[in-house]
Amino acid sequence: MQMEKEHNLIPEDILWKRFLYRIIYRSDTKLGKLFDIILLSLILVSTAIIMMESVPQLDKRFHYTFLVLEWIISIFFTLEYSMRIAVVKNKRSYIFSFMGIIDFLALAPFFLSFFFPVTKYFLIFRMLRMLRIFRIFNLLDFMNDGYLIVRALKNSSRKIYIFLLFLIIFSVIVGSLMFMVEGGRPGFETIPQSIYWAVVTVTTVGYGDVSPITPMGKFLQ
């Protein structure tokens, strides 16, 4: 009886904040999990829209549809970000946390696009919010594997730095030689272009449309 009286003394706004907090920040309830699944679904839809907008034929045909959907999704994310700040106790801690910064970066390009239209493509950063899938589906154990990879890379940092330094030196030398050998032919007009060709060739299998035609150039390749 005493507990019921104490519960009744709690202001309604605090009760609502606790309710919203559990839905937004937790996934141990049906509503919380449903909210996160809807959030992730909208992230995927938004990412698909951004990619399709970059295709001229699709953008020309469905431009208005893409625009309306992006507005609806962005308004939802704006409300969601505002609620996250409103219901959390330590607001500064959330805003400057890793996920808080990601949430902001996922939203900011939408408003920047009013002044700089090309920035709308930075909305692709919303994909980073998919990291919440680890929490939703109890996959946090996989994050420990990620920490092991990071630790291994950190322990091998000196070897990686030496390898990258060697790669840079090698690419600069080969690129400069190709510039001299090919005599300014397409793709080798300048030393920086030749270095770019060398980097692409060393790190991948090249891109086909630029290749040496002189015997010495083919030998160096």
PDB file of C-alpha atoms in Angstrom:
ATOM      1  CA  MET A   1       0.000   0.000   0.000  1.00  0.00           C
ATOM      2  CA  GLN A   2       2.841   2.338   0.897  1.00  0.00           C
ATOM      3  CA  MET A   3       4.589   1.585  -2.414  1.00  0.00           C
ATOM      4  CA  GLU A   4       1.420   2.423  -4.344  1.00  0.00           C
ATOM      5  CA  LYS A   5       1.202   5.796  -2.575  1.00  0.00           C
ATOM      6  CA  GLU A   6       4.859   6.566  -3.375  1.00  0.00           C
ATOM      7  CA  HIS A   7       4.280   5.573  -6.998  1.00  0.00           C
ATOM      8  CA  ASN A   8       1.326   7.929  -7.221  1.00  0.00           C
ATOM      9  CA  LEU A   9       3.542  10.786  -6.006  1.00  0.00           C
ATOM     10  CA  ILE A  10       5.869  10.446  -9.035  1.00  0.00           C
ATOM     11  CA  PRO A  11       5.105  13.231 -11.567  1.00  0.00           C
ATOM     12  CA  GLU A  12       3.535  12.039 -14.800  1.00  0.00           C
ATOM     13  CA  ASP A  13       6.296  13.609 -16.937  1.00  0.00           C
ATOM     14  CA  ILE A  14       8.890  11.470 -15.144  1.00  0.00           C
ATOM     15  CA  LEU A  15       6.814   8.348 -15.740  1.00  0.00           C
ATOM     16  CA  TRP A  16       6.557   9.199 -19.435  1.00  0.00           C
ATOM     17  CA  LYS A  17      10.302   9.821 -19.634  1.00  0.00           C
ATOM     18  CA  ARG A  18      10.996   6.429 -18.057  1.00  0.00           C
ATOM     19  CA  PHE A  19       8.566   4.786 -20.462  1.00  0.00           C
ATOM     20  CA  LEU A  20      10.101   6.478 -23.509  1.00  0.00           C
ATOM     21  CA  TYR A  21      13.632   5.830 -22.253  1.00  0.00           C
ATOM     22  CA  ARG A  22      12.961   2.104 -22.055  1.00  0.00           C
ATOM     23  CA  ILE A  23      11.556   2.062 -25.579  1.00  0.00           C
ATOM     24  CA  ILE A  24      14.293   4.211 -27.152  1.00  0.00           C
ATOM     25  CA  TYR A  25      17.390   3.010 -25.301  1.00  0.00           C
ATOM     26  CA  ARG A  26      16.463  -0.541 -24.355  1.00  0.00           C
ATOM     27  CA  SER A  27      15.415  -3.531 -26.418  1.00  0.00           C
ATOM     28  CA  ASP A  28      14.300  -5.856 -23.638  1.00  0.00           C
ATOM     29  CA  THR A  29      10.625  -5.120 -24.285  1.00  0.00           C
ATOM     30  CA  LYS A  30       8.432  -5.785 -27.317  1.00  0.00           C
ATOM     31  CA  LEU A  31       7.932  -2.063 -27.908  1.00  0.00           C
ATOM     32  CA  GLY A  32      11.643  -1.379 -27.531  1.00  0.00           C
ATOM     33  CA  LYS A  33      12.612  -4.091 -30.008  1.00  0.00           C
ATOM     34  CA  LEU A  34       9.871  -3.001 -32.409  1.00  0.00           C
ATOM     35  CA  PHE A  35      11.105   0.596 -32.239  1.00  0.00           C
ATOM     36  CA  ASP A  36      14.687  -0.473 -33.032  1.00  0.00           C
ATOM     37  CA  ILE A  37      13.594  -2.703 -35.913  1.00  0.00           C
ATOM     38  CA  ILE A  38      11.556   0.172 -37.404  1.00  0.00           C
ATOM     39  CA  LEU A  39      14.574   2.449 -36.964  1.00  0.00           C
ATOM     40  CA  LEU A  40      16.904   0.023 -38.746  1.00  0.00           C
ATOM     41  CA  SER A  41      14.362  -0.529 -41.524  1.00  0.00           C
ATOM     42  CA  LEU A  42      14.142   3.213 -42.147  1.00  0.00           C
ATOM     43  CA  ILE A  43      17.929   3.436 -42.223  1.00  0.00           C
ATOM     44  CA  LEU A  44      18.027   0.781 -44.962  1.00  0.00           C
ATOM     45  CA  VAL A  45      15.257   2.523 -46.912  1.00  0.00           C
ATOM     46  CA  SER A  46      17.023   5.892 -46.599  1.00  0.00           C
ATOM     47  CA  THR A  47      20.311   4.374 -47.793  1.00  0.00           C
ATOM     48  CA  ALA A  48      18.568   2.764 -50.778  1.00  0.00           C
ATOM     49  CA  ILE A  49      16.965   6.105 -51.685  1.00  0.00           C
ATOM     50  CA  ILE A  50      20.326   7.900 -51.589  1.00  0.00           C
ATOM     51  CA  MET A  51      21.888   5.289 -53.864  1.00  0.00           C
ATOM     52  CA  MET A  52      18.978   5.376 -56.312  1.00  0.00           C
ATOM     53  CA  GLU A  53      19.036   9.188 -56.396  1.00  0.00           C
ATOM     54  CA  SER A  54      22.571   9.001 -57.784  1.00  0.00           C
ATOM     55  CA  VAL A  55      21.246   7.107 -60.820  1.00  0.00           C
ATOM     56  CA  PRO A  56      20.030   9.814 -63.273  1.00  0.00           C
ATOM     57  CA  GLN A  57      17.323   7.634 -64.871  1.00  0.00           C
ATOM     58  CA  LEU A  58      15.797   6.669 -61.519  1.00  0.00           C
ATOM     59  CA  ASP A  59      16.083  10.151 -60.064  1.00  0.00           C
ATOM     60  CA  LYS A  60      14.382  11.673 -63.083  1.00  0.00           C
ATOM     61  CA  ARG A  61      11.497   9.206 -62.883  1.00  0.00           C
ATOM     62  CA  PHE A  62      10.982   9.035 -59.095  1.00  0.00           C
ATOM     63  CA  HIS A  63      12.493  12.323 -57.905  1.00  0.00           C
ATOM     64  CA  TYR A  64       9.326  13.535 -56.155  1.00  0.00           C
ATOM     65  CA  THR A  65       8.770  10.141 -54.478  1.00  0.00           C
ATOM     66  CA  PHE A  66      12.370  10.053 -53.249  1.00  0.00           C
ATOM     67  CA  LEU A  67      12.016  13.603 -51.939  1.00  0.00           C
ATOM     68  CA  VAL A  68       8.812  12.895 -49.993  1.00  0.00           C
ATOM     69  CA  LEU A  69      10.181   9.672 -48.495  1.00  0.00           C
ATOM     70  CA  GLU A  70      13.426  11.352 -47.478  1.00  0.00           C
ATOM     71  CA  TRP A  71      11.512  14.171 -45.782  1.00  0.00           C
ATOM     72  CA  ILE A  72       9.335  11.710 -43.854  1.00  0.00           C
ATOM     73  CA  ILE A  73      12.323   9.617 -42.758  1.00  0.00           C
ATOM     74  CA  SER A  74      14.398  12.665 -41.801  1.00  0.00           C
ATOM     75  CA  ILE A  75      11.560  14.147 -39.743  1.00  0.00           C
ATOM     76  CA  PHE A  76      11.260  10.803 -37.931  1.00  0.00           C
ATOM     77  CA  PHE A  77      14.997  10.782 -37.210  1.00  0.00           C
ATOM     78  CA  THR A  78      14.845  14.394 -36.023  1.00  0.00           C
ATOM     79  CA  LEU A  79      12.068  13.571 -33.557  1.00  0.00           C
ATOM     80  CA  GLU A  80      13.891  10.427 -32.472  1.00  0.00           C
ATOM     81  CA  TYR A  81      17.159  12.333 -31.861  1.00  0.00           C
ATOM     82  CA  SER A  82      15.285  15.021 -29.909  1.00  0.00           C
ATOM     83  CA  MET A  83      13.577  12.375 -27.756  1.00  0.00           C
ATOM     84  CA  ARG A  84      16.890  10.668 -27.053  1.00  0.00           C
ATOM     85  CA  ILE A  85      18.217  13.946 -25.653  1.00  0.00           C
ATOM     86  CA  ALA A  86      14.997  14.723 -23.782  1.00  0.00           C
ATOM     87  CA  VAL A  87      14.631  11.428 -21.890  1.00  0.00           C
ATOM     88  CA  VAL A  88      18.257  10.750 -20.960  1.00  0.00           C
ATOM     89  CA  LYS A  89      19.561  12.063 -17.628  1.00  0.00           C
ATOM     90  CA  ASN A  90      23.096  12.955 -18.661  1.00  0.00           C
ATOM     91  CA  LYS A  91      22.385  14.744 -21.935  1.00  0.00           C
ATOM     92  CA  ARG A  92      25.984  15.852 -22.494  1.00  0.00           C
ATOM     93  CA  SER A  93      27.202  12.285 -22.070  1.00  0.00           C
ATOM     94  CA  TYR A  94      24.858  11.056 -24.828  1.00  0.00           C
ATOM     95  CA  ILE A  95      25.453  13.973 -27.234  1.00  0.00           C
ATOM     96  CA  PHE A  96      29.237  13.520 -27.162  1.00  0.00           C
ATOM     97  CA  SER A  97      29.220   9.725 -26.964  1.00  0.00           C
ATOM     98  CA  PHE A  98      30.206   7.593 -29.958  1.00  0.00           C
ATOM     99  CA  MET A  99      26.625   6.696 -30.851  1.00  0.00           C
ATOM    100  CA  GLY A 100      25.430  10.239 -30.087  1.00  0.00           C
ATOM    101  CA  ILE A 101      27.894  11.697 -32.597  1.00  0.00           C
ATOM    102  CA  ILE A 102      26.858   9.093 -35.176  1.00  0.00           C
ATOM    103  CA  ASP A 103      23.185   9.971 -34.613  1.00  0.00           C
ATOM    104  CA  PHE A 104      24.015  13.646 -35.188  1.00  0.00           C
ATOM    105  CA  LEU A 105      26.101  12.970 -38.311  1.00  0.00           C
ATOM    106  CA  ALA A 106      23.254  10.859 -39.680  1.00  0.00           C
ATOM    107  CA  LEU A 107      20.887  13.820 -39.352  1.00  0.00           C
ATOM    108  CA  ALA A 108      23.013  16.923 -40.054  1.00  0.00           C
ATOM    109  CA  PRO A 109      23.398  16.444 -43.864  1.00  0.00           C
ATOM    110  CA  PHE A 110      19.617  16.672 -44.299  1.00  0.00           C
ATOM    111  CA  PHE A 111      19.592  20.225 -42.944  1.00  0.00           C
ATOM    112  CA  LEU A 112      22.867  21.171 -44.643  1.00  0.00           C
ATOM    113  CA  SER A 113      21.360  20.126 -47.979  1.00  0.00           C
ATOM    114  CA  PHE A 114      19.011  23.135 -47.766  1.00  0.00           C
ATOM    115  CA  PHE A 115      22.076  25.329 -48.369  1.00  0.00           C
ATOM    116  CA  PHE A 116      24.463  22.870 -50.064  1.00  0.00           C
ATOM    117  CA  PRO A 117      22.384  20.304 -52.042  1.00  0.00           C
ATOM    118  CA  VAL A 118      25.308  17.981 -52.722  1.00  0.00           C
ATOM    119  CA  THR A 119      25.707  17.295 -48.968  1.00  0.00           C
ATOM    120  CA  LYS A 120      22.547  15.183 -49.005  1.00  0.00           C
ATOM    121  CA  TYR A 121      24.684  12.264 -50.164  1.00  0.00           C
ATOM    122  CA  PHE A 122      26.449  12.364 -46.790  1.00  0.00           C
ATOM    123  CA  LEU A 123      23.227  10.873 -45.424  1.00  0.00           C
ATOM    124  CA  ILE A 124      24.891   7.579 -46.300  1.00  0.00           C
ATOM    125  CA  PHE A 125      26.476   7.929 -42.830  1.00  0.00           C
ATOM    126  CA  ARG A 126      23.142   6.688 -41.513  1.00  0.00           C
ATOM    127  CA  MET A 127      24.421   3.200 -42.246  1.00  0.00           C
ATOM    128  CA  LEU A 128      26.673   3.581 -39.188  1.00  0.00           C
ATOM    129  CA  ARG A 129      23.554   3.515 -37.055  1.00  0.00           C
ATOM    130  CA  MET A 130      23.174  -0.119 -38.100  1.00  0.00           C
ATOM    131  CA  LEU A 131      25.711  -0.842 -35.337  1.00  0.00           C
ATOM    132  CA  ARG A 132      22.714  -0.921 -33.024  1.00  0.00           C
ATOM    133  CA  ILE A 133      21.849  -4.290 -34.532  1.00  0.00           C
ATOM    134  CA  PHE A 134      24.416  -5.817 -32.149  1.00  0.00           C
ATOM    135  CA  ARG A 135      22.376  -4.614 -29.185  1.00  0.00           C
ATOM    136  CA  ILE A 136      18.990  -5.472 -30.648  1.00  0.00           C
ATOM    137  CA  PHE A 137      19.747  -9.084 -31.509  1.00  0.00           C
ATOM    138  CA  ASN A 138      22.087  -9.730 -28.558  1.00  0.00           C
ATOM    139  CA  LEU A 139      25.180  -9.912 -30.739  1.00  0.00           C
ATOM    140  CA  LEU A 140      27.413  -7.987 -28.354  1.00  0.00           C
ATOM    141  CA  ASP A 141      29.741 -10.985 -28.092  1.00  0.00           C
ATOM    142  CA  PHE A 142      30.749 -10.313 -31.699  1.00  0.00           C
ATOM    143  CA  MET A 143      31.970  -6.869 -30.621  1.00  0.00           C
ATOM    144  CA  ASN A 144      34.608  -8.603 -28.488  1.00  0.00           C
ATOM    145  CA  ASP A 145      35.956 -10.209 -31.662  1.00  0.00           C
ATOM    146  CA  GLY A 146      36.219  -6.727 -33.132  1.00  0.00           C
ATOM    147  CA  TYR A 147      38.275  -5.600 -30.145  1.00  0.00           C
ATOM    148  CA  LEU A 148      40.635  -8.541 -30.691  1.00  0.00           C
ATOM    149  CA  ILE A 149      41.177  -7.458 -34.302  1.00  0.00           C
ATOM    150  CA  VAL A 150      41.859  -3.870 -33.209  1.00  0.00           C
ATOM    151  CA  ARG A 151      44.327  -5.098 -30.587  1.00  0.00           C
ATOM    152  CA  ALA A 152      46.118  -7.272 -33.147  1.00  0.00           C
ATOM    153  CA  LEU A 153      46.400  -4.320 -35.530  1.00  0.00           C
ATOM    154  CA  LYS A 154      47.730  -2.139 -32.715  1.00  0.00           C
ATOM    155  CA  ASN A 155      50.373  -4.730 -31.799  1.00  0.00           C
ATOM    156  CA  SER A 156      51.432  -4.913 -35.463  1.00  0.00           C
ATOM    157  CA  SER A 157      51.369  -1.132 -36.000  1.00  0.00           C
ATOM    158  CA  ARG A 158      55.154  -0.780 -36.502  1.00  0.00           C
ATOM    159  CA  LYS A 159      55.170  -3.479 -39.203  1.00  0.00           C
ATOM    160  CA  ILE A 160      52.184  -1.865 -40.887  1.00  0.00           C
ATOM    161  CA  TYR A 161      53.863   1.574 -40.865  1.00  0.00           C
ATOM    162  CA  ILE A 162      57.041   0.113 -42.409  1.00  0.00           C
ATOM    163  CA  PHE A 163      55.008  -1.689 -45.087  1.00  0.00           C
ATOM    164  CA  LEU A 164      53.047   1.478 -45.956  1.00  0.00           C
ATOM    165  CA  LEU A 165      56.265   3.527 -46.107  1.00  0.00           C
ATOM    166  CA  PHE A 166      57.821   0.966 -48.453  1.00  0.00           C
ATOM    167  CA  LEU A 167      54.651   0.970 -50.576  1.00  0.00           C
ATOM    168  CA  ILE A 168      54.707   4.777 -50.860  1.00  0.00           C
ATOM    169  CA  ILE A 169      58.401   4.843 -51.815  1.00  0.00           C
ATOM    170  CA  PHE A 170      57.920   2.040 -54.343  1.00  0.00           C
ATOM    171  CA  SER A 171      54.856   3.712 -55.910  1.00  0.00           C
ATOM    172  CA  VAL A 172      56.598   7.081 -56.234  1.00  0.00           C
ATOM    173  CA  ILE A 173      59.669   5.531 -57.890  1.00  0.00           C
ATOM    174  CA  VAL A 174      57.700   3.311 -60.281  1.00  0.00           C
ATOM    175  CA  GLY A 175      55.267   6.131 -61.099  1.00  0.00           C
ATOM    176  CA  SER A 176      58.117   8.500 -61.914  1.00  0.00           C
ATOM    177  CA  LEU A 177      59.810   5.872 -64.089  1.00  0.00           C
ATOM    178  CA  MET A 178      56.556   5.208 -65.953  1.00  0.00           C
ATOM    179  CA  PHE A 179      56.160   8.943 -66.593  1.00  0.00           C
ATOM    180  CA  MET A 180      59.623   9.024 -68.185  1.00  0.00           C
ATOM    181  CA  VAL A 181      59.217   5.755 -70.101  1.00  0.00           C
ATOM    182  CA  GLU A 182      55.712   6.399 -71.466  1.00  0.00           C
ATOM    183  CA  GLY A 183      56.570   9.961 -72.433  1.00  0.00           C
ATOM    184  CA  GLY A 184      53.355  11.668 -71.265  1.00  0.00           C
ATOM    185  CA  ARG A 185      50.899   9.296 -72.965  1.00  0.00           C
ATOM    186  CA  PRO A 186      47.233   9.222 -71.753  1.00  0.00           C
ATOM    187  CA  GLY A 187      47.195   8.204 -68.110  1.00  0.00           C
ATOM    188  CA  PHE A 188      50.832   9.153 -67.678  1.00  0.00           C
ATOM    189  CA  GLU A 189      50.692  12.885 -68.500  1.00  0.00           C
ATOM    190  CA  THR A 190      52.129  13.895 -65.120  1.00  0.00           C
ATOM    191  CA  ILE A 191      54.087  12.229 -62.350  1.00  0.00           C
ATOM    192  CA  PRO A 192      51.135  12.374 -59.889  1.00  0.00           C
ATOM    193  CA  GLN A 193      48.926  10.612 -62.480  1.00  0.00           C
ATOM    194  CA  SER A 194      51.624   8.000 -63.017  1.00  0.00           C
ATOM    195  CA  ILE A 195      51.939   7.511 -59.250  1.00  0.00           C
ATOM    196  CA  TYR A 196      48.162   7.051 -59.045  1.00  0.00           C
ATOM    197  CA  TRP A 197      48.425   4.364 -61.748  1.00  0.00           C
ATOM    198  CA  ALA A 198      51.214   2.684 -59.766  1.00  0.00           C
ATOM    199  CA  VAL A 199      49.180   2.713 -56.535  1.00  0.00           C
ATOM    200  CA  VAL A 200      46.109   1.258 -58.275  1.00  0.00           C
ATOM    201  CA  THR A 201      48.196  -1.387 -60.005  1.00  0.00           C
ATOM    202  CA  VAL A 202      50.048  -2.421 -56.851  1.00  0.00           C
ATOM    203  CA  THR A 203      46.965  -2.538 -54.608  1.00  0.00           C
ATOM    204  CA  THR A 204      44.562  -4.058 -57.174  1.00  0.00           C
ATOM    205  CA  VAL A 205      44.751  -5.471 -60.699  1.00  0.00           C
ATOM    206  CA  GLY A 206      44.606  -2.046 -62.342  1.00  0.00           C
ATOM    207  CA  TYR A 207      41.645  -0.481 -64.067  1.00  0.00           C
ATOM    208  CA  GLY A 208      42.248  -1.567 -67.671  1.00  0.00           C
ATOM    209  CA  ASP A 209      41.742   1.688 -69.554  1.00  0.00           C
ATOM    210  CA  VAL A 210      45.239   2.945 -68.635  1.00  0.00           C
ATOM    211  CA  SER A 211      48.156   0.697 -69.404  1.00  0.00           C
ATOM    212  CA  PRO A 212      51.688   1.175 -70.752  1.00  0.00           C
ATOM    213  CA  ILE A 213      52.341   0.569 -74.445  1.00  0.00           C
ATOM    214  CA  THR A 214      56.138   0.757 -74.608  1.00  0.00           C
ATOM    215  CA  PRO A 215      58.205  -2.421 -74.079  1.00  0.00           C
ATOM    216  CA  MET A 216      59.938  -0.915 -71.042  1.00  0.00           C
ATOM    217  CA  GLY A 217      56.628   0.219 -69.594  1.00  0.00           C
ATOM    218  CA  LYS A 218      55.148  -3.269 -70.005  1.00  0.00           C
ATOM    219  CA  PHE A 219      58.258  -4.721 -68.357  1.00  0.00           C
ATOM    220  CA  LEU A 220      57.856  -2.378 -65.350  1.00  0.00           C
ATOM    221  CA  GLN A 221      54.177  -3.279 -65.108  1.00  0.00           C
TER     222      GLN A 221
END
